[in-house]
Amino acid sequence: MSGLVTAITTGITAFSATNIDDIVILTLLFSQINKTFRSRHIVAGQYLGFAVLILASLPGFLGGLIIPQDWIRLLGLMPIIIGVNSLLKREEDSPEEAEEETEPSCPSIIASFLSPQTYNVAAIAFANGSDNISVYVPLFANSELDSLLVILSVFFSLVGVWCYTAYKLTYLPAIAQFLTENGNTFVPCILIGLGIFIVTENVTWTLLSVVSSYIFSLILGFNTQPSNEDKEKISI
């Protein structure tokens, strides 16, 4: 019994310590839900990315490593690509689209896992959790099989708790208002900063990349605003 309690406590502690930053990323992702990017993509992608992290860490239990740490860092390029692409293609959703987004849909779980949106979220989850492997490998190596199974059960249960918590955070008035007004600009900048941090593990470069991305987004938004003549034509 004490071994079970110890395994559960270890699982909760290890997951919380290595995934606290995922709450921020998940909250930002949930704030970007629209017609083509739905909650199911985020949940499926988070589970998929975390499952790959676990698979990459399990060799620690078996006595070896499969994926070199330097290769994992290269996955930081994925958030950068997604962030830059979002800045270049960001558009405001129309009210009609917002109403359409609230319509319930029940596609198959398999379809959700096969969508590109799911893979994008999975890549972000895996890249952001690359440092988790350095914690999970020795943890798994020092665990018996029964304890390992308990720890993994706790891990995958907490992934769902993390997703639910992040989803609910987007409904808090202050957070919801900020993300609604600034999400299309703020989220891509954070993704770019996250990618820079994963690749370089340098906080200074991360902050510079976020600030530079934000300034670039402001310039881009200013240049794409319609002129007064265009506004008059639209009103006519």
PDB file of C-alpha atoms in Angstrom:
ATOM      1  CA  MET A   1       0.000   0.000   0.000  1.00  0.00           C
ATOM      2  CA  SER A   2       2.818   2.377   0.872  1.00  0.00           C
ATOM      3  CA  GLY A   3       4.437   1.590  -2.464  1.00  0.00           C
ATOM      4  CA  LEU A   4       1.237   2.611  -4.284  1.00  0.00           C
ATOM      5  CA  VAL A   5       0.999   5.897  -2.368  1.00  0.00           C
ATOM      6  CA  THR A   6       4.663   6.587  -3.053  1.00  0.00           C
ATOM      7  CA  ALA A   7       4.237   5.921  -6.787  1.00  0.00           C
ATOM      8  CA  ILE A   8       1.168   8.179  -6.997  1.00  0.00           C
ATOM      9  CA  THR A   9       2.908  10.971  -5.078  1.00  0.00           C
ATOM     10  CA  THR A  10       6.001  10.613  -7.249  1.00  0.00           C
ATOM     11  CA  GLY A  11       3.905  10.740 -10.419  1.00  0.00           C
ATOM     12  CA  ILE A  12       2.020  13.877  -9.333  1.00  0.00           C
ATOM     13  CA  THR A  13       5.209  15.635  -8.237  1.00  0.00           C
ATOM     14  CA  ALA A  14       7.210  14.737 -11.347  1.00  0.00           C
ATOM     15  CA  PHE A  15       4.411  15.686 -13.743  1.00  0.00           C
ATOM     16  CA  SER A  16       3.622  18.985 -12.025  1.00  0.00           C
ATOM     17  CA  ALA A  17       7.275  20.006 -11.859  1.00  0.00           C
ATOM     18  CA  THR A  18       7.940  19.260 -15.535  1.00  0.00           C
ATOM     19  CA  ASN A  19       4.660  20.447 -17.077  1.00  0.00           C
ATOM     20  CA  ILE A  20       3.692  23.601 -15.181  1.00  0.00           C
ATOM     21  CA  ASP A  21       4.571  25.683 -18.249  1.00  0.00           C
ATOM     22  CA  ASP A  22       2.196  23.617 -20.373  1.00  0.00           C
ATOM     23  CA  ILE A  23      -0.736  25.299 -18.613  1.00  0.00           C
ATOM     24  CA  VAL A  24       0.279  28.590 -20.231  1.00  0.00           C
ATOM     25  CA  ILE A  25       0.752  27.061 -23.681  1.00  0.00           C
ATOM     26  CA  LEU A  26      -2.525  25.128 -23.487  1.00  0.00           C
ATOM     27  CA  THR A  27      -4.415  28.224 -22.341  1.00  0.00           C
ATOM     28  CA  LEU A  28      -3.053  30.146 -25.309  1.00  0.00           C
ATOM     29  CA  LEU A  29      -3.989  27.318 -27.670  1.00  0.00           C
ATOM     30  CA  PHE A  30      -7.530  27.047 -26.303  1.00  0.00           C
ATOM     31  CA  SER A  31      -7.931  30.795 -26.817  1.00  0.00           C
ATOM     32  CA  GLN A  32      -7.323  30.268 -30.547  1.00  0.00           C
ATOM     33  CA  ILE A  33     -10.213  27.873 -31.136  1.00  0.00           C
ATOM     34  CA  ASN A  34     -12.073  28.545 -34.397  1.00  0.00           C
ATOM     35  CA  LYS A  35     -13.846  26.659 -37.193  1.00  0.00           C
ATOM     36  CA  THR A  36     -10.783  24.656 -38.212  1.00  0.00           C
ATOM     37  CA  PHE A  37      -8.947  24.468 -34.877  1.00  0.00           C
ATOM     38  CA  ARG A  38     -11.088  22.837 -32.202  1.00  0.00           C
ATOM     39  CA  SER A  39     -10.703  21.688 -28.605  1.00  0.00           C
ATOM     40  CA  ARG A  40     -10.484  18.058 -29.696  1.00  0.00           C
ATOM     41  CA  HIS A  41      -7.371  18.865 -31.742  1.00  0.00           C
ATOM     42  CA  ILE A  42      -5.667  20.375 -28.692  1.00  0.00           C
ATOM     43  CA  VAL A  43      -6.572  17.499 -26.361  1.00  0.00           C
ATOM     44  CA  ALA A  44      -5.643  14.829 -28.923  1.00  0.00           C
ATOM     45  CA  GLY A  45      -2.417  16.636 -29.820  1.00  0.00           C
ATOM     46  CA  GLN A  46      -1.423  17.088 -26.180  1.00  0.00           C
ATOM     47  CA  TYR A  47      -1.964  13.394 -25.473  1.00  0.00           C
ATOM     48  CA  LEU A  48      -0.118  12.401 -28.637  1.00  0.00           C
ATOM     49  CA  GLY A  49       2.864  14.654 -27.926  1.00  0.00           C
ATOM     50  CA  PHE A  50       3.061  13.514 -24.305  1.00  0.00           C
ATOM     51  CA  ALA A  51       2.830   9.858 -25.361  1.00  0.00           C
ATOM     52  CA  VAL A  52       5.829  10.350 -27.650  1.00  0.00           C
ATOM     53  CA  LEU A  53       7.698  11.962 -24.738  1.00  0.00           C
ATOM     54  CA  ILE A  54       6.981   8.902 -22.620  1.00  0.00           C
ATOM     55  CA  LEU A  55       8.104   6.551 -25.394  1.00  0.00           C
ATOM     56  CA  ALA A  56      11.340   8.524 -25.723  1.00  0.00           C
ATOM     57  CA  SER A  57      11.880   8.231 -21.957  1.00  0.00           C
ATOM     58  CA  LEU A  58      11.031   4.545 -21.543  1.00  0.00           C
ATOM     59  CA  PRO A  59      14.451   3.393 -22.773  1.00  0.00           C
ATOM     60  CA  GLY A  60      15.700   4.740 -19.440  1.00  0.00           C
ATOM     61  CA  PHE A  61      13.732   1.910 -17.873  1.00  0.00           C
ATOM     62  CA  LEU A  62      15.173  -0.530 -20.400  1.00  0.00           C
ATOM     63  CA  GLY A  63      18.715   0.805 -20.127  1.00  0.00           C
ATOM     64  CA  GLY A  64      19.286   2.994 -23.178  1.00  0.00           C
ATOM     65  CA  LEU A  65      18.283   6.116 -25.107  1.00  0.00           C
ATOM     66  CA  ILE A  66      16.724   6.300 -28.568  1.00  0.00           C
ATOM     67  CA  ILE A  67      16.513  10.010 -29.370  1.00  0.00           C
ATOM     68  CA  PRO A  68      19.589  12.224 -28.830  1.00  0.00           C
ATOM     69  CA  GLN A  69      18.865  15.425 -26.896  1.00  0.00           C
ATOM     70  CA  ASP A  70      20.295  17.598 -29.702  1.00  0.00           C
ATOM     71  CA  TRP A  71      17.808  16.121 -32.164  1.00  0.00           C
ATOM     72  CA  ILE A  72      14.932  16.829 -29.804  1.00  0.00           C
ATOM     73  CA  ARG A  73      15.960  20.497 -29.560  1.00  0.00           C
ATOM     74  CA  LEU A  74      15.559  20.821 -33.333  1.00  0.00           C
ATOM     75  CA  LEU A  75      11.821  20.293 -32.812  1.00  0.00           C
ATOM     76  CA  GLY A  76      11.836  23.823 -31.400  1.00  0.00           C
ATOM     77  CA  LEU A  77      11.765  24.913 -35.042  1.00  0.00           C
ATOM     78  CA  MET A  78       8.150  23.703 -35.242  1.00  0.00           C
ATOM     79  CA  PRO A  79       6.696  26.325 -32.819  1.00  0.00           C
ATOM     80  CA  ILE A  80       8.753  28.996 -34.620  1.00  0.00           C
ATOM     81  CA  ILE A  81       7.331  27.988 -38.014  1.00  0.00           C
ATOM     82  CA  ILE A  82       3.782  27.854 -36.661  1.00  0.00           C
ATOM     83  CA  GLY A  83       4.187  31.226 -34.935  1.00  0.00           C
ATOM     84  CA  VAL A  84       5.603  32.993 -37.991  1.00  0.00           C
ATOM     85  CA  ASN A  85       2.929  31.461 -40.196  1.00  0.00           C
ATOM     86  CA  SER A  86       0.225  32.659 -37.785  1.00  0.00           C
ATOM     87  CA  LEU A  87       1.615  36.204 -37.790  1.00  0.00           C
ATOM     88  CA  LEU A  88       1.635  36.330 -41.573  1.00  0.00           C
ATOM     89  CA  LYS A  89      -1.852  34.884 -41.987  1.00  0.00           C
ATOM     90  CA  ARG A  90      -3.715  36.134 -38.941  1.00  0.00           C
ATOM     91  CA  GLU A  91      -7.279  37.208 -39.629  1.00  0.00           C
ATOM     92  CA  GLU A  92     -10.150  38.339 -37.450  1.00  0.00           C
ATOM     93  CA  ASP A  93     -13.061  35.902 -37.320  1.00  0.00           C
ATOM     94  CA  SER A  94     -16.352  37.393 -38.421  1.00  0.00           C
ATOM     95  CA  PRO A  95     -19.424  37.251 -36.138  1.00  0.00           C
ATOM     96  CA  GLU A  96     -20.962  34.679 -38.474  1.00  0.00           C
ATOM     97  CA  GLU A  97     -17.914  32.493 -38.040  1.00  0.00           C
ATOM     98  CA  ALA A  98     -18.048  32.915 -34.276  1.00  0.00           C
ATOM     99  CA  GLU A  99     -21.620  31.662 -34.261  1.00  0.00           C
ATOM    100  CA  GLU A 100     -20.646  28.749 -36.450  1.00  0.00           C
ATOM    101  CA  GLU A 101     -17.885  27.810 -34.031  1.00  0.00           C
ATOM    102  CA  THR A 102     -20.373  27.237 -31.236  1.00  0.00           C
ATOM    103  CA  GLU A 103     -22.244  24.594 -33.203  1.00  0.00           C
ATOM    104  CA  PRO A 104     -21.583  21.156 -31.695  1.00  0.00           C
ATOM    105  CA  SER A 105     -19.856  18.554 -33.788  1.00  0.00           C
ATOM    106  CA  CYS A 106     -18.999  14.949 -32.986  1.00  0.00           C
ATOM    107  CA  PRO A 107     -16.352  13.700 -35.418  1.00  0.00           C
ATOM    108  CA  SER A 108     -14.597  10.431 -34.763  1.00  0.00           C
ATOM    109  CA  ILE A 109     -11.618  10.269 -32.443  1.00  0.00           C
ATOM    110  CA  ILE A 110      -9.570   8.731 -35.254  1.00  0.00           C
ATOM    111  CA  ALA A 111     -10.306  11.737 -37.494  1.00  0.00           C
ATOM    112  CA  SER A 112      -9.094  14.097 -34.769  1.00  0.00           C
ATOM    113  CA  PHE A 113      -5.815  12.211 -34.417  1.00  0.00           C
ATOM    114  CA  LEU A 114      -5.243  12.270 -38.177  1.00  0.00           C
ATOM    115  CA  SER A 115      -5.732  16.032 -38.610  1.00  0.00           C
ATOM    116  CA  PRO A 116      -2.764  18.380 -39.231  1.00  0.00           C
ATOM    117  CA  GLN A 117      -3.913  20.602 -36.341  1.00  0.00           C
ATOM    118  CA  THR A 118      -3.448  17.683 -33.964  1.00  0.00           C
ATOM    119  CA  TYR A 119       0.062  17.045 -35.247  1.00  0.00           C
ATOM    120  CA  ASN A 120       0.954  20.722 -34.807  1.00  0.00           C
ATOM    121  CA  VAL A 121      -0.165  20.654 -31.175  1.00  0.00           C
ATOM    122  CA  ALA A 122       1.643  17.345 -30.642  1.00  0.00           C
ATOM    123  CA  ALA A 123       4.862  18.805 -32.054  1.00  0.00           C
ATOM    124  CA  ILE A 124       4.590  21.799 -29.717  1.00  0.00           C
ATOM    125  CA  ALA A 125       3.863  19.541 -26.729  1.00  0.00           C
ATOM    126  CA  PHE A 126       6.802  17.294 -27.537  1.00  0.00           C
ATOM    127  CA  ALA A 127       9.220  20.132 -28.233  1.00  0.00           C
ATOM    128  CA  ASN A 128       8.171  22.032 -25.106  1.00  0.00           C
ATOM    129  CA  GLY A 129       8.558  18.842 -23.050  1.00  0.00           C
ATOM    130  CA  SER A 130      11.968  17.848 -24.377  1.00  0.00           C
ATOM    131  CA  ASP A 131      13.534  18.669 -21.011  1.00  0.00           C
ATOM    132  CA  ASN A 132      11.046  16.303 -19.387  1.00  0.00           C
ATOM    133  CA  ILE A 133      13.016  13.390 -20.784  1.00  0.00           C
ATOM    134  CA  SER A 134      16.021  14.233 -18.600  1.00  0.00           C
ATOM    135  CA  VAL A 135      13.723  13.877 -15.571  1.00  0.00           C
ATOM    136  CA  TYR A 136      11.671  10.905 -16.729  1.00  0.00           C
ATOM    137  CA  VAL A 137      14.618   8.725 -17.825  1.00  0.00           C
ATOM    138  CA  PRO A 138      16.223   8.442 -14.360  1.00  0.00           C
ATOM    139  CA  LEU A 139      12.762   8.303 -12.740  1.00  0.00           C
ATOM    140  CA  PHE A 140      11.761   5.343 -14.888  1.00  0.00           C
ATOM    141  CA  ALA A 141      15.177   3.731 -14.469  1.00  0.00           C
ATOM    142  CA  ASN A 142      14.739   3.729 -10.684  1.00  0.00           C
ATOM    143  CA  SER A 143      11.184   2.361 -10.762  1.00  0.00           C
ATOM    144  CA  GLU A 144       9.904  -1.180 -10.547  1.00  0.00           C
ATOM    145  CA  LEU A 145       7.449  -2.297 -13.218  1.00  0.00           C
ATOM    146  CA  ASP A 146       4.374  -1.978 -10.987  1.00  0.00           C
ATOM    147  CA  SER A 147       5.444   1.481  -9.790  1.00  0.00           C
ATOM    148  CA  LEU A 148       6.163   2.533 -13.383  1.00  0.00           C
ATOM    149  CA  LEU A 149       2.656   1.549 -14.462  1.00  0.00           C
ATOM    150  CA  VAL A 150       1.146   3.582 -11.619  1.00  0.00           C
ATOM    151  CA  ILE A 151       3.299   6.601 -12.458  1.00  0.00           C
ATOM    152  CA  LEU A 152       2.328   6.417 -16.135  1.00  0.00           C
ATOM    153  CA  SER A 153      -1.353   6.151 -15.180  1.00  0.00           C
ATOM    154  CA  VAL A 154      -0.986   9.284 -13.046  1.00  0.00           C
ATOM    155  CA  PHE A 155       0.832  11.070 -15.866  1.00  0.00           C
ATOM    156  CA  PHE A 156      -1.847  10.428 -18.487  1.00  0.00           C
ATOM    157  CA  SER A 157      -4.636  11.278 -16.044  1.00  0.00           C
ATOM    158  CA  LEU A 158      -2.991  14.608 -15.292  1.00  0.00           C
ATOM    159  CA  VAL A 159      -2.720  15.433 -18.994  1.00  0.00           C
ATOM    160  CA  GLY A 160      -6.516  15.508 -19.048  1.00  0.00           C
ATOM    161  CA  VAL A 161      -6.587  17.623 -15.878  1.00  0.00           C
ATOM    162  CA  TRP A 162      -4.114  20.061 -17.462  1.00  0.00           C
ATOM    163  CA  CYS A 163      -6.236  20.385 -20.612  1.00  0.00           C
ATOM    164  CA  TYR A 164      -9.433  20.933 -18.618  1.00  0.00           C
ATOM    165  CA  THR A 165      -7.774  23.529 -16.372  1.00  0.00           C
ATOM    166  CA  ALA A 166      -6.353  25.446 -19.329  1.00  0.00           C
ATOM    167  CA  TYR A 167      -9.732  25.366 -21.084  1.00  0.00           C
ATOM    168  CA  LYS A 168     -11.477  26.784 -18.014  1.00  0.00           C
ATOM    169  CA  LEU A 169      -8.835  29.500 -17.615  1.00  0.00           C
ATOM    170  CA  THR A 170      -9.837  30.961 -20.978  1.00  0.00           C
ATOM    171  CA  TYR A 171     -13.291  31.688 -19.478  1.00  0.00           C
ATOM    172  CA  LEU A 172     -11.994  33.825 -16.614  1.00  0.00           C
ATOM    173  CA  PRO A 173     -13.074  37.404 -17.464  1.00  0.00           C
ATOM    174  CA  ALA A 174      -9.631  39.033 -17.266  1.00  0.00           C
ATOM    175  CA  ILE A 175      -7.840  36.225 -19.111  1.00  0.00           C
ATOM    176  CA  ALA A 176     -10.635  35.822 -21.667  1.00  0.00           C
ATOM    177  CA  GLN A 177     -10.702  39.551 -22.449  1.00  0.00           C
ATOM    178  CA  PHE A 178      -6.923  39.765 -22.830  1.00  0.00           C
ATOM    179  CA  LEU A 179      -6.747  36.689 -25.067  1.00  0.00           C
ATOM    180  CA  THR A 180      -9.734  37.831 -27.141  1.00  0.00           C
ATOM    181  CA  GLU A 181      -8.217  41.264 -27.787  1.00  0.00           C
ATOM    182  CA  ASN A 182      -4.570  40.232 -28.137  1.00  0.00           C
ATOM    183  CA  GLY A 183      -4.591  36.489 -28.789  1.00  0.00           C
ATOM    184  CA  ASN A 184      -4.006  36.677 -32.545  1.00  0.00           C
ATOM    185  CA  THR A 185      -0.826  38.659 -31.881  1.00  0.00           C
ATOM    186  CA  PHE A 186       0.258  37.347 -28.484  1.00  0.00           C
ATOM    187  CA  VAL A 187       0.015  33.602 -29.191  1.00  0.00           C
ATOM    188  CA  PRO A 188       2.296  33.550 -32.269  1.00  0.00           C
ATOM    189  CA  CYS A 189       4.877  35.642 -30.400  1.00  0.00           C
ATOM    190  CA  ILE A 190       4.846  33.217 -27.467  1.00  0.00           C
ATOM    191  CA  LEU A 191       5.195  30.237 -29.826  1.00  0.00           C
ATOM    192  CA  ILE A 192       8.194  31.855 -31.507  1.00  0.00           C
ATOM    193  CA  GLY A 193       9.757  32.592 -28.119  1.00  0.00           C
ATOM    194  CA  LEU A 194       9.066  29.028 -27.008  1.00  0.00           C
ATOM    195  CA  GLY A 195      10.781  27.658 -30.099  1.00  0.00           C
ATOM    196  CA  ILE A 196      13.813  29.917 -29.577  1.00  0.00           C
ATOM    197  CA  PHE A 197      14.069  28.784 -25.956  1.00  0.00           C
ATOM    198  CA  ILE A 198      13.838  25.092 -26.905  1.00  0.00           C
ATOM    199  CA  VAL A 199      16.553  25.420 -29.537  1.00  0.00           C
ATOM    200  CA  THR A 200      18.941  27.671 -27.582  1.00  0.00           C
ATOM    201  CA  GLU A 201      17.840  27.282 -23.919  1.00  0.00           C
ATOM    202  CA  ASN A 202      18.746  30.947 -23.581  1.00  0.00           C
ATOM    203  CA  VAL A 203      16.309  33.212 -21.721  1.00  0.00           C
ATOM    204  CA  THR A 204      17.779  36.410 -23.185  1.00  0.00           C
ATOM    205  CA  TRP A 205      17.299  35.239 -26.756  1.00  0.00           C
ATOM    206  CA  THR A 206      13.784  34.097 -25.846  1.00  0.00           C
ATOM    207  CA  LEU A 207      12.782  37.518 -24.504  1.00  0.00           C
ATOM    208  CA  LEU A 208      14.348  39.284 -27.482  1.00  0.00           C
ATOM    209  CA  SER A 209      12.510  36.997 -29.901  1.00  0.00           C
ATOM    210  CA  VAL A 210       9.152  37.609 -28.189  1.00  0.00           C
ATOM    211  CA  VAL A 211       9.642  41.400 -28.176  1.00  0.00           C
ATOM    212  CA  SER A 212      10.867  41.413 -31.793  1.00  0.00           C
ATOM    213  CA  SER A 213       7.931  39.233 -32.877  1.00  0.00           C
ATOM    214  CA  TYR A 214       5.467  41.511 -31.133  1.00  0.00           C
ATOM    215  CA  ILE A 215       6.963  44.639 -32.748  1.00  0.00           C
ATOM    216  CA  PHE A 216       6.881  42.898 -36.131  1.00  0.00           C
ATOM    217  CA  SER A 217       3.220  41.961 -35.615  1.00  0.00           C
ATOM    218  CA  LEU A 218       2.356  45.577 -34.754  1.00  0.00           C
ATOM    219  CA  ILE A 219       4.128  46.822 -37.887  1.00  0.00           C
ATOM    220  CA  LEU A 220       2.418  44.145 -39.967  1.00  0.00           C
ATOM    221  CA  GLY A 221      -0.979  45.045 -38.508  1.00  0.00           C
ATOM    222  CA  PHE A 222      -0.386  48.750 -39.108  1.00  0.00           C
ATOM    223  CA  ASN A 223       0.572  48.170 -42.734  1.00  0.00           C
ATOM    224  CA  THR A 224      -2.471  45.983 -43.386  1.00  0.00           C
ATOM    225  CA  GLN A 225      -4.998  48.436 -41.926  1.00  0.00           C
ATOM    226  CA  PRO A 226      -7.209  50.019 -44.598  1.00  0.00           C
ATOM    227  CA  SER A 227      -6.544  53.637 -45.421  1.00  0.00           C
ATOM    228  CA  ASN A 228      -9.142  56.390 -44.969  1.00  0.00           C
ATOM    229  CA  GLU A 229      -9.972  56.285 -48.693  1.00  0.00           C
ATOM    230  CA  ASP A 230     -10.466  52.535 -48.517  1.00  0.00           C
ATOM    231  CA  LYS A 231     -12.732  52.955 -45.479  1.00  0.00           C
ATOM    232  CA  GLU A 232     -14.795  55.522 -47.391  1.00  0.00           C
ATOM    233  CA  LYS A 233     -15.119  53.136 -50.313  1.00  0.00           C
ATOM    234  CA  ILE A 234     -16.199  50.367 -47.970  1.00  0.00           C
ATOM    235  CA  SER A 235     -18.788  52.613 -46.304  1.00  0.00           C
ATOM    236  CA  ILE A 236     -20.145  53.644 -49.707  1.00  0.00           C
TER     237      ILE A 236
END
